[in-house]
């Protein structure tokens, strides 16, 4: 239950959309989405504050304007709406949560700020 659980991945054509969901165990101060493609480093995609700083988000430059992170506090769930998908978006997408007590000074897109990781959900975008 500590491990976040992702869902919503799949295969779509370029220009299509997908919505990923992440169910967390209890409330967290912030939640993040990461992705990793074969041969590439893990990349921070988006982060949202769910406590202090509610509504503050941060995005990787590569997805800004196309992806939107949001939350449902009542369900302890975060979402990643992905529009205008490109083949280069193909990757395993991970949801991540911090341990209690983490106090970043800014919305963290660095993996070092997260302690619990989901198993991942595959997103494949074909041309």
CSV table of N, CA, C and O in Angstrom, one decimal:
chain,number,residue,atom,x,y,z
A,1,UNK,N,0.8,-1.2,0.0
A,1,UNK,CA,0.0,0.0,0.0
A,1,UNK,C,0.8,1.3,0.0
A,1,UNK,O,0.4,2.3,-0.4
A,2,UNK,N,2.1,1.2,0.4
A,2,UNK,CA,3.0,2.3,0.4
A,2,UNK,C,3.3,2.6,-1.1
A,2,UNK,O,3.5,3.8,-1.4
A,3,UNK,N,3.4,1.6,-1.9
A,3,UNK,CA,3.8,1.7,-3.3
A,3,UNK,C,2.6,2.3,-4.1
A,3,UNK,O,1.5,1.8,-4.1
A,4,UNK,N,2.9,3.4,-4.8
A,4,UNK,CA,1.8,4.0,-5.7
A,4,UNK,C,1.5,3.0,-6.8
A,4,UNK,O,2.3,2.2,-7.2
A,5,UNK,N,0.3,3.1,-7.3
A,5,UNK,CA,-0.2,2.2,-8.3
A,5,UNK,C,-0.6,3.0,-9.5
A,5,UNK,O,-1.6,3.8,-9.4
A,6,UNK,N,0.0,2.8,-10.7
A,6,UNK,CA,-0.3,3.6,-11.9
A,6,UNK,C,-1.2,2.7,-12.8
A,6,UNK,O,-1.2,1.5,-12.7
A,7,UNK,N,-2.0,3.4,-13.6
A,7,UNK,CA,-2.8,2.8,-14.6
A,7,UNK,C,-3.1,3.8,-15.7
A,7,UNK,O,-2.9,5.0,-15.6
A,8,UNK,N,-3.6,3.3,-16.8
A,8,UNK,CA,-4.0,4.2,-17.9
A,8,UNK,C,-3.1,4.1,-19.1
A,8,UNK,O,-3.3,4.8,-20.1
A,9,UNK,N,-2.0,3.4,-19.0
A,9,UNK,CA,-1.0,3.3,-20.2
A,9,UNK,C,-1.6,2.5,-21.3
A,9,UNK,O,-2.7,1.9,-21.2
A,10,UNK,N,-1.0,2.6,-22.5
A,10,UNK,CA,-1.5,1.9,-23.7
A,10,UNK,C,-0.7,2.4,-24.9
A,10,UNK,O,0.3,3.0,-24.8
A,11,UNK,N,-1.3,2.0,-26.0
A,11,UNK,CA,-0.7,2.3,-27.3
A,11,UNK,C,-1.6,3.2,-28.1
A,11,UNK,O,-2.8,2.8,-28.3
A,12,UNK,N,-1.1,4.3,-28.6
A,12,UNK,CA,-1.8,5.2,-29.4
A,12,UNK,C,-1.0,5.7,-30.6
A,12,UNK,O,0.2,5.6,-30.6
A,13,UNK,N,-1.7,6.3,-31.6
A,13,UNK,CA,-1.0,6.9,-32.7
A,13,UNK,C,-0.6,8.4,-32.3
A,13,UNK,O,-1.2,9.0,-31.4
A,14,UNK,N,0.4,8.9,-33.0
A,14,UNK,CA,0.9,10.2,-32.8
A,14,UNK,C,-0.3,11.2,-32.9
A,14,UNK,O,-1.1,11.1,-33.8
A,15,UNK,N,-0.4,12.2,-32.0
A,15,UNK,CA,-1.5,13.1,-32.0
A,15,UNK,C,-2.6,12.7,-31.0
A,15,UNK,O,-3.5,13.5,-30.8
A,16,UNK,N,-2.6,11.5,-30.6
A,16,UNK,CA,-3.6,11.0,-29.7
A,16,UNK,C,-3.4,11.4,-28.2
A,16,UNK,O,-2.5,12.2,-27.9
A,17,UNK,N,-4.3,11.0,-27.4
A,17,UNK,CA,-4.2,11.3,-26.0
A,17,UNK,C,-4.4,10.1,-25.1
A,17,UNK,O,-5.0,9.1,-25.4
A,18,UNK,N,-3.8,10.2,-23.9
A,18,UNK,CA,-4.0,9.2,-22.8
A,18,UNK,C,-4.0,10.0,-21.5
A,18,UNK,O,-3.5,11.1,-21.3
A,19,UNK,N,-4.7,9.3,-20.5
A,19,UNK,CA,-4.8,9.9,-19.2
A,19,UNK,C,-4.3,8.8,-18.2
A,19,UNK,O,-4.9,7.7,-18.1
A,20,UNK,N,-3.2,9.1,-17.5
A,20,UNK,CA,-2.7,8.2,-16.5
A,20,UNK,C,-3.2,8.5,-15.1
A,20,UNK,O,-3.4,9.7,-14.8
A,21,UNK,N,-3.4,7.5,-14.3
A,21,UNK,CA,-3.9,7.7,-12.9
A,21,UNK,C,-2.9,7.1,-12.0
A,21,UNK,O,-2.2,6.1,-12.3
A,22,UNK,N,-2.8,7.7,-10.8
A,22,UNK,CA,-1.9,7.1,-9.8
A,22,UNK,C,-2.6,7.2,-8.4
A,22,UNK,O,-3.0,8.3,-8.0
A,23,UNK,N,-2.8,6.0,-7.8
A,23,UNK,CA,-3.4,5.9,-6.5
A,23,UNK,C,-2.3,5.8,-5.5
A,23,UNK,O,-1.5,4.9,-5.5
A,24,UNK,N,-2.4,6.8,-4.5
A,24,UNK,CA,-1.4,6.8,-3.5
A,24,UNK,C,-2.0,6.3,-2.2
A,24,UNK,O,-3.2,6.3,-2.0
A,25,UNK,N,-1.1,5.9,-1.3
A,25,UNK,CA,-1.5,5.4,0.1
A,25,UNK,C,-1.4,6.6,1.0
A,25,UNK,O,-0.3,6.9,1.5
A,26,UNK,N,-2.5,7.2,1.3
A,26,UNK,CA,-2.6,8.3,2.2
A,26,UNK,C,-2.2,9.6,1.5
A,26,UNK,O,-1.7,9.5,0.4
A,27,UNK,N,-2.3,10.7,2.1
A,27,UNK,CA,-2.0,12.0,1.5
A,27,UNK,C,-0.5,12.2,1.6
A,27,UNK,O,0.2,11.8,2.6
A,28,UNK,N,0.0,12.9,0.6
A,28,UNK,CA,1.4,13.3,0.5
A,28,UNK,C,1.5,14.8,0.2
A,28,UNK,O,0.6,15.3,-0.3
A,29,UNK,N,2.6,15.3,0.6
A,29,UNK,CA,2.8,16.8,0.3
A,29,UNK,C,2.9,17.1,-1.2
A,29,UNK,O,2.6,18.1,-1.6
A,30,UNK,N,3.5,16.1,-1.9
A,30,UNK,CA,3.6,16.3,-3.4
A,30,UNK,C,3.7,14.9,-4.0
A,30,UNK,O,4.0,13.9,-3.4
A,31,UNK,N,3.4,14.9,-5.3
A,31,UNK,CA,3.4,13.7,-6.1
A,31,UNK,C,4.0,14.0,-7.4
A,31,UNK,O,3.9,15.1,-8.0
A,32,UNK,N,4.8,13.1,-8.0
A,32,UNK,CA,5.4,13.3,-9.3
A,32,UNK,C,5.3,12.2,-10.3
A,32,UNK,O,5.0,11.0,-9.9
A,33,UNK,N,5.4,12.5,-11.5
A,33,UNK,CA,5.4,11.6,-12.7
A,33,UNK,C,6.8,11.6,-13.3
A,33,UNK,O,7.3,12.7,-13.6
A,34,UNK,N,7.3,10.4,-13.6
A,34,UNK,CA,8.6,10.3,-14.2
A,34,UNK,C,8.4,9.3,-15.4
A,34,UNK,O,7.5,8.6,-15.5
A,35,UNK,N,9.4,9.3,-16.3
A,35,UNK,CA,9.4,8.4,-17.4
A,35,UNK,C,10.8,8.0,-17.8
A,35,UNK,O,11.7,8.7,-17.5
A,36,UNK,N,10.9,6.8,-18.3
A,36,UNK,CA,12.2,6.3,-18.7
A,36,UNK,C,12.1,5.4,-20.0
A,36,UNK,O,11.3,4.5,-20.0
A,37,UNK,N,12.8,5.8,-21.0
A,37,UNK,CA,12.9,5.0,-22.2
A,37,UNK,C,14.2,4.2,-22.2
A,37,UNK,O,15.2,4.6,-21.6
A,38,UNK,N,14.2,3.1,-23.0
A,38,UNK,CA,15.4,2.3,-23.0
A,38,UNK,C,16.6,3.1,-23.5
A,38,UNK,O,16.5,3.8,-24.5
A,39,UNK,N,17.7,3.0,-22.8
A,39,UNK,CA,18.9,3.7,-23.1
A,39,UNK,C,19.0,5.2,-22.7
A,39,UNK,O,19.9,5.9,-23.0
A,40,UNK,N,17.9,5.6,-22.0
A,40,UNK,CA,17.8,7.0,-21.6
A,40,UNK,C,17.7,7.1,-20.1
A,40,UNK,O,17.3,6.1,-19.4
A,41,UNK,N,18.1,8.2,-19.5
A,41,UNK,CA,18.0,8.5,-18.1
A,41,UNK,C,16.5,8.7,-17.7
A,41,UNK,O,15.7,9.2,-18.5
A,42,UNK,N,16.2,8.4,-16.5
A,42,UNK,CA,14.9,8.7,-16.0
A,42,UNK,C,14.7,10.2,-15.9
A,42,UNK,O,15.5,11.0,-15.5
A,43,UNK,N,13.5,10.7,-16.5
A,43,UNK,CA,13.2,12.1,-16.6
A,43,UNK,C,12.0,12.5,-15.8
A,43,UNK,O,11.0,11.8,-15.8
A,44,UNK,N,12.1,13.5,-15.0
A,44,UNK,CA,11.0,14.1,-14.3
A,44,UNK,C,10.1,14.7,-15.3
A,44,UNK,O,10.5,15.6,-16.1
A,45,UNK,N,8.8,14.4,-15.3
A,45,UNK,CA,7.8,14.9,-16.2
A,45,UNK,C,7.0,16.0,-15.6
A,45,UNK,O,6.8,17.0,-16.2
A,46,UNK,N,6.4,15.7,-14.5
A,46,UNK,CA,5.5,16.7,-13.8
A,46,UNK,C,5.4,16.4,-12.3
A,46,UNK,O,5.6,15.3,-11.9
A,47,UNK,N,5.2,17.5,-11.6
A,47,UNK,CA,5.0,17.4,-10.1
A,47,UNK,C,3.9,18.3,-9.7
A,47,UNK,O,3.7,19.4,-10.3
A,48,UNK,N,3.2,17.9,-8.7
A,48,UNK,CA,2.1,18.8,-8.1
A,48,UNK,C,2.2,18.7,-6.6
A,48,UNK,O,2.4,17.7,-6.0
A,49,UNK,N,2.0,19.9,-5.9
A,49,UNK,CA,1.9,19.9,-4.5
A,49,UNK,C,0.5,19.6,-4.1
A,49,UNK,O,-0.5,20.2,-4.6
A,50,UNK,N,0.3,18.7,-3.1
A,50,UNK,CA,-1.0,18.4,-2.6
A,50,UNK,C,-1.3,18.9,-1.2
A,50,UNK,O,-2.4,18.8,-0.7
A,51,UNK,N,-0.3,19.5,-0.6
A,51,UNK,CA,-0.4,20.1,0.7
A,51,UNK,C,-0.2,21.6,0.6
A,51,UNK,O,-0.9,22.3,-0.2
A,52,UNK,N,0.8,22.1,1.4
A,52,UNK,CA,1.1,23.5,1.3
A,52,UNK,C,1.6,23.8,-0.1
A,52,UNK,O,2.4,23.1,-0.7
A,53,UNK,N,1.1,24.9,-0.7
A,53,UNK,CA,1.4,25.2,-2.1
A,53,UNK,C,0.5,24.5,-3.0
A,53,UNK,O,0.8,24.3,-4.2
A,54,UNK,N,-0.7,24.1,-2.6
A,54,UNK,CA,-1.7,23.4,-3.4
A,54,UNK,C,-1.9,24.2,-4.7
A,54,UNK,O,-2.2,25.4,-4.7
A,55,UNK,N,-1.9,23.5,-5.8
A,55,UNK,CA,-2.1,24.1,-7.1
A,55,UNK,C,-0.8,24.5,-7.8
A,55,UNK,O,-0.8,24.8,-9.0
A,56,UNK,N,0.3,24.4,-7.1
A,56,UNK,CA,1.6,24.7,-7.7
A,56,UNK,C,2.1,23.4,-8.5
A,56,UNK,O,2.2,22.4,-7.9
A,57,UNK,N,2.5,23.6,-9.7
A,57,UNK,CA,2.9,22.5,-10.5
A,57,UNK,C,4.2,22.9,-11.2
A,57,UNK,O,4.6,24.1,-11.4
A,58,UNK,N,4.9,21.9,-11.7
A,58,UNK,CA,6.1,22.1,-12.5
A,58,UNK,C,6.2,21.0,-13.6
A,58,UNK,O,5.8,19.9,-13.3
A,59,UNK,N,6.7,21.4,-14.8
A,59,UNK,CA,6.7,20.4,-15.9
A,59,UNK,C,8.1,20.5,-16.6
A,59,UNK,O,8.8,21.5,-16.6
A,60,UNK,N,8.4,19.3,-17.1
A,60,UNK,CA,9.6,19.3,-18.0
A,60,UNK,C,9.3,20.1,-19.3
A,60,UNK,O,8.2,20.1,-19.8
A,61,UNK,N,10.4,20.8,-19.8
A,61,UNK,CA,10.2,21.6,-21.0
A,61,UNK,C,9.6,20.8,-22.1
A,61,UNK,O,8.9,21.3,-23.0
A,62,UNK,N,10.0,19.5,-22.2
A,62,UNK,CA,9.6,18.6,-23.3
A,62,UNK,C,8.1,18.3,-23.4
A,62,UNK,O,7.6,17.9,-24.4
A,63,UNK,N,7.4,18.5,-22.3
A,63,UNK,CA,6.0,18.2,-22.2
A,63,UNK,C,5.1,19.4,-21.9
A,63,UNK,O,3.9,19.3,-22.0
A,64,UNK,N,5.7,20.5,-21.5
A,64,UNK,CA,4.9,21.7,-21.2
A,64,UNK,C,4.1,22.1,-22.3
A,64,UNK,O,4.5,22.2,-23.5
A,65,UNK,N,2.8,22.4,-22.0
A,65,UNK,CA,1.8,22.8,-23.1
A,65,UNK,C,1.1,21.6,-23.6
A,65,UNK,O,0.0,21.8,-24.3
A,66,UNK,N,1.5,20.4,-23.4
A,66,UNK,CA,0.9,19.2,-23.9
A,66,UNK,C,0.3,18.3,-22.8
A,66,UNK,O,-0.7,17.7,-22.9
A,67,UNK,N,1.1,18.3,-21.6
A,67,UNK,CA,0.7,17.4,-20.5
A,67,UNK,C,0.1,18.3,-19.4
A,67,UNK,O,0.6,19.5,-19.2
A,68,UNK,N,-0.8,17.8,-18.6
A,68,UNK,CA,-1.3,18.5,-17.5
A,68,UNK,C,-1.4,17.5,-16.3
A,68,UNK,O,-2.0,16.5,-16.4
A,69,UNK,N,-0.9,17.9,-15.1
A,69,UNK,CA,-1.0,17.1,-13.9
A,69,UNK,C,-2.1,17.7,-13.1
A,69,UNK,O,-2.2,18.9,-13.0
A,70,UNK,N,-2.9,16.9,-12.5
A,70,UNK,CA,-4.0,17.3,-11.6
A,70,UNK,C,-4.2,16.3,-10.5
A,70,UNK,O,-3.5,15.3,-10.4
A,71,UNK,N,-5.0,16.6,-9.5
A,71,UNK,CA,-5.2,15.8,-8.4
A,71,UNK,C,-6.7,15.8,-7.9
A,71,UNK,O,-7.4,16.7,-8.2
A,72,UNK,N,-7.0,14.7,-7.2
A,72,UNK,CA,-8.3,14.5,-6.5
A,72,UNK,C,-7.9,14.2,-5.1
A,72,UNK,O,-7.6,13.0,-4.8
A,73,UNK,N,-7.9,15.2,-4.2
A,73,UNK,CA,-7.5,15.0,-2.8
A,73,UNK,C,-8.4,13.9,-2.1
A,73,UNK,O,-7.9,13.2,-1.3
A,74,UNK,N,-9.7,13.9,-2.4
A,74,UNK,CA,-10.6,13.0,-1.7
A,74,UNK,C,-10.2,11.6,-2.0
A,74,UNK,O,-10.5,10.7,-1.2
A,75,UNK,N,-9.7,11.3,-3.2
A,75,UNK,CA,-9.3,9.9,-3.6
A,75,UNK,C,-7.8,9.7,-3.4
A,75,UNK,O,-7.4,8.5,-3.8
A,76,UNK,N,-7.0,10.6,-3.0
A,76,UNK,CA,-5.6,10.5,-2.9
A,76,UNK,C,-5.0,10.0,-4.3
A,76,UNK,O,-4.2,9.1,-4.3
A,77,UNK,N,-5.5,10.6,-5.3
A,77,UNK,CA,-5.2,10.2,-6.7
A,77,UNK,C,-4.7,11.4,-7.5
A,77,UNK,O,-5.2,12.5,-7.4
A,78,UNK,N,-3.6,11.2,-8.3
A,78,UNK,CA,-3.1,12.2,-9.2
A,78,UNK,C,-3.2,11.7,-10.6
A,78,UNK,O,-3.2,10.5,-10.8
A,79,UNK,N,-3.4,12.6,-11.5
A,79,UNK,CA,-3.6,12.3,-12.9
A,79,UNK,C,-2.5,13.0,-13.8
A,79,UNK,O,-2.0,14.0,-13.5
A,80,UNK,N,-2.3,12.4,-14.9
A,80,UNK,CA,-1.4,13.0,-16.0
A,80,UNK,C,-2.2,12.9,-17.3
A,80,UNK,O,-2.3,11.8,-17.9
A,81,UNK,N,-2.8,14.0,-17.7
A,81,UNK,CA,-3.4,14.1,-19.0
A,81,UNK,C,-2.4,14.4,-20.1
A,81,UNK,O,-1.7,15.4,-20.0
A,82,UNK,N,-2.3,13.5,-21.0
A,82,UNK,CA,-1.2,13.7,-22.1
A,82,UNK,C,-1.9,13.8,-23.4
A,82,UNK,O,-2.6,12.9,-23.9
A,83,UNK,N,-1.7,15.0,-24.0
A,83,UNK,CA,-2.3,15.3,-25.3
A,83,UNK,C,-1.2,15.5,-26.3
A,83,UNK,O,-0.1,15.7,-26.0
A,84,UNK,N,-1.6,15.5,-27.6
A,84,UNK,CA,-0.7,15.7,-28.7
A,84,UNK,C,0.5,14.8,-28.6
A,84,UNK,O,1.7,15.3,-28.7
A,85,UNK,N,0.3,13.6,-28.3
A,85,UNK,CA,1.4,12.6,-28.0
A,85,UNK,C,2.3,12.5,-29.2
A,85,UNK,O,1.8,12.4,-30.4
A,86,UNK,N,3.6,12.3,-29.0
A,86,UNK,CA,4.6,12.1,-30.0
A,86,UNK,C,5.3,10.8,-29.8
A,86,UNK,O,5.4,10.3,-28.7
A,87,UNK,N,5.9,10.2,-30.8
A,87,UNK,CA,6.7,9.0,-30.7
A,87,UNK,C,7.7,9.1,-29.6
A,87,UNK,O,8.0,8.1,-28.9
A,88,UNK,N,8.4,10.2,-29.4
A,88,UNK,CA,9.4,10.4,-28.4
A,88,UNK,C,8.9,10.4,-27.0
A,88,UNK,O,9.6,10.4,-26.1
A,89,UNK,N,7.5,10.4,-26.8
A,89,UNK,CA,6.9,10.3,-25.5
A,89,UNK,C,6.9,8.8,-25.1
A,89,UNK,O,6.5,8.5,-23.9
A,90,UNK,N,7.2,7.9,-26.0
A,90,UNK,CA,7.2,6.5,-25.7
A,90,UNK,C,8.2,6.2,-24.5
A,90,UNK,O,9.3,6.5,-24.6
A,91,UNK,N,7.6,5.6,-23.5
A,91,UNK,CA,8.5,5.3,-22.3
A,91,UNK,C,7.6,4.5,-21.3
A,91,UNK,O,6.4,4.4,-21.4
A,92,UNK,N,8.3,4.0,-20.2
A,92,UNK,CA,7.6,3.5,-19.1
A,92,UNK,C,7.4,4.7,-18.1
A,92,UNK,O,8.4,5.4,-17.8
A,93,UNK,N,6.2,4.9,-17.7
A,93,UNK,CA,5.8,6.1,-16.9
A,93,UNK,C,5.6,5.6,-15.4
A,93,UNK,O,4.9,4.6,-15.2
A,94,UNK,N,6.3,6.3,-14.5
A,94,UNK,CA,6.2,6.0,-13.1
A,94,UNK,C,5.6,7.1,-12.3
A,94,UNK,O,5.9,8.3,-12.5
A,95,UNK,N,4.8,6.7,-11.3
A,95,UNK,CA,4.3,7.6,-10.3
A,95,UNK,C,5.2,7.5,-9.1
A,95,UNK,O,5.6,6.4,-8.7
A,96,UNK,N,5.5,8.6,-8.4
A,96,UNK,CA,6.4,8.6,-7.3
A,96,UNK,C,5.9,9.4,-6.1
A,96,UNK,O,5.2,10.5,-6.4
A,97,UNK,N,6.1,9.0,-4.9
A,97,UNK,CA,5.7,9.7,-3.7
A,97,UNK,C,6.8,9.8,-2.7
A,97,UNK,O,7.7,9.0,-2.6
A,98,UNK,N,6.8,10.9,-1.9
A,98,UNK,CA,7.9,11.1,-0.9
A,98,UNK,C,7.5,10.4,0.4
A,98,UNK,O,6.3,10.2,0.7
A,99,UNK,N,8.5,10.2,1.2
A,99,UNK,CA,8.2,9.8,2.6
A,99,UNK,C,7.8,11.0,3.4
A,99,UNK,O,8.0,12.2,3.0
A,100,UNK,N,7.1,10.8,4.5
A,100,UNK,CA,6.7,11.9,5.3
A,100,UNK,C,7.9,12.6,5.9
A,100,UNK,O,8.9,12.0,6.3
A,101,UNK,N,7.9,13.9,5.9
A,101,UNK,CA,9.0,14.7,6.4
A,101,UNK,C,9.8,15.4,5.3
A,101,UNK,O,10.7,16.2,5.6
A,102,UNK,N,9.6,15.0,4.1
A,102,UNK,CA,10.3,15.7,3.0
A,102,UNK,C,9.9,17.1,2.9
A,102,UNK,O,8.7,17.4,2.9
A,103,UNK,N,10.8,18.0,2.8
A,103,UNK,CA,10.5,19.5,2.7
A,103,UNK,C,11.3,20.1,1.6
A,103,UNK,O,12.2,20.9,1.9
A,104,UNK,N,10.9,19.9,0.3
A,104,UNK,CA,11.6,20.6,-0.7
A,104,UNK,C,11.3,22.1,-0.8
A,104,UNK,O,10.3,22.5,-0.3
A,105,UNK,N,12.3,22.8,-1.3
A,105,UNK,CA,12.1,24.3,-1.4
A,105,UNK,C,11.4,24.7,-2.6
A,105,UNK,O,10.9,25.8,-2.7
A,106,UNK,N,11.3,23.8,-3.6
A,106,UNK,CA,10.6,24.1,-4.8
A,106,UNK,C,10.0,22.8,-5.3
A,106,UNK,O,10.4,21.7,-4.9
A,107,UNK,N,9.0,22.8,-6.3
A,107,UNK,CA,8.4,21.6,-6.8
A,107,UNK,C,9.6,20.7,-7.4
A,107,UNK,O,10.2,21.1,-8.4
A,108,UNK,N,9.8,19.5,-6.8
A,108,UNK,CA,10.9,18.7,-7.2
A,108,UNK,C,10.7,17.8,-8.4
A,108,UNK,O,9.8,16.9,-8.4
A,109,UNK,N,11.5,18.0,-9.4
A,109,UNK,CA,11.5,17.0,-10.6
A,109,UNK,C,12.6,16.1,-10.5
A,109,UNK,O,12.9,15.3,-11.5
A,110,UNK,N,13.4,16.1,-9.5
A,110,UNK,CA,14.5,15.2,-9.3
A,110,UNK,C,14.1,14.0,-8.6
A,110,UNK,O,13.4,14.0,-7.6
A,111,UNK,N,14.5,12.8,-9.0
A,111,UNK,CA,14.2,11.5,-8.5
A,111,UNK,C,14.6,11.4,-7.0
A,111,UNK,O,14.1,10.6,-6.3
A,112,UNK,N,15.7,12.1,-6.6
A,112,UNK,CA,16.2,12.0,-5.3
A,112,UNK,C,15.3,12.5,-4.2
A,112,UNK,O,15.5,12.2,-3.0
A,113,UNK,N,14.2,13.2,-4.6
A,113,UNK,CA,13.2,13.7,-3.6
A,113,UNK,C,12.1,12.7,-3.4
A,113,UNK,O,11.2,13.0,-2.7
A,114,UNK,N,12.1,11.6,-4.0
A,114,UNK,CA,11.1,10.6,-3.9
A,114,UNK,C,11.6,9.3,-3.3
A,114,UNK,O,12.7,8.9,-3.5
A,115,UNK,N,10.7,8.6,-2.6
A,115,UNK,CA,11.0,7.4,-1.9
A,115,UNK,C,10.3,6.2,-2.3
A,115,UNK,O,10.8,5.0,-2.1
A,116,UNK,N,9.1,6.3,-2.8
A,116,UNK,CA,8.2,5.2,-3.1
A,116,UNK,C,7.8,5.3,-4.6
A,116,UNK,O,7.3,6.4,-5.1
A,117,UNK,N,8.0,4.2,-5.3
A,117,UNK,CA,7.8,4.2,-6.7
A,117,UNK,C,6.8,3.1,-7.2
A,117,UNK,O,6.8,2.0,-6.6
A,118,UNK,N,6.0,3.5,-8.1
A,118,UNK,CA,5.1,2.5,-8.7
A,118,UNK,C,5.8,1.5,-9.6
A,118,UNK,O,7.0,1.7,-9.9
A,119,UNK,N,5.1,0.5,-10.1
A,119,UNK,CA,5.7,-0.5,-11.0
A,119,UNK,C,5.8,0.0,-12.4
A,119,UNK,O,6.6,-0.5,-13.2
A,120,UNK,N,5.1,1.1,-12.7
A,120,UNK,CA,5.2,1.7,-14.0
A,120,UNK,C,4.1,1.2,-14.9
A,120,UNK,O,3.5,0.1,-14.8
A,121,UNK,N,3.7,2.1,-15.9
A,121,UNK,CA,2.7,1.8,-16.9
A,121,UNK,C,3.3,2.2,-18.3
A,121,UNK,O,3.8,3.3,-18.4
A,122,UNK,N,3.2,1.3,-19.2
A,122,UNK,CA,3.9,1.6,-20.5
A,122,UNK,C,3.0,2.4,-21.4
A,122,UNK,O,1.8,2.2,-21.6
A,123,UNK,N,3.7,3.4,-22.0
A,123,UNK,CA,3.0,4.3,-23.0
A,123,UNK,C,3.8,4.2,-24.3
A,123,UNK,O,5.0,4.4,-24.3
A,124,UNK,N,3.1,3.8,-25.3
A,124,UNK,CA,3.7,3.6,-26.6
A,124,UNK,C,3.0,4.5,-27.7
A,124,UNK,O,1.8,4.3,-27.8
A,125,UNK,N,3.7,5.3,-28.4
A,125,UNK,CA,3.1,6.2,-29.4
A,125,UNK,C,3.8,5.9,-30.7
A,125,UNK,O,5.0,6.0,-30.9
A,126,UNK,N,2.9,5.5,-31.6
A,126,UNK,CA,3.4,5.1,-33.0
A,126,UNK,C,3.2,6.2,-34.0
A,126,UNK,O,2.3,7.1,-33.8
A,127,UNK,N,4.0,6.2,-35.0
A,127,UNK,CA,3.9,7.3,-36.0
A,127,UNK,C,3.0,6.8,-37.2
A,127,UNK,O,2.6,7.6,-38.1
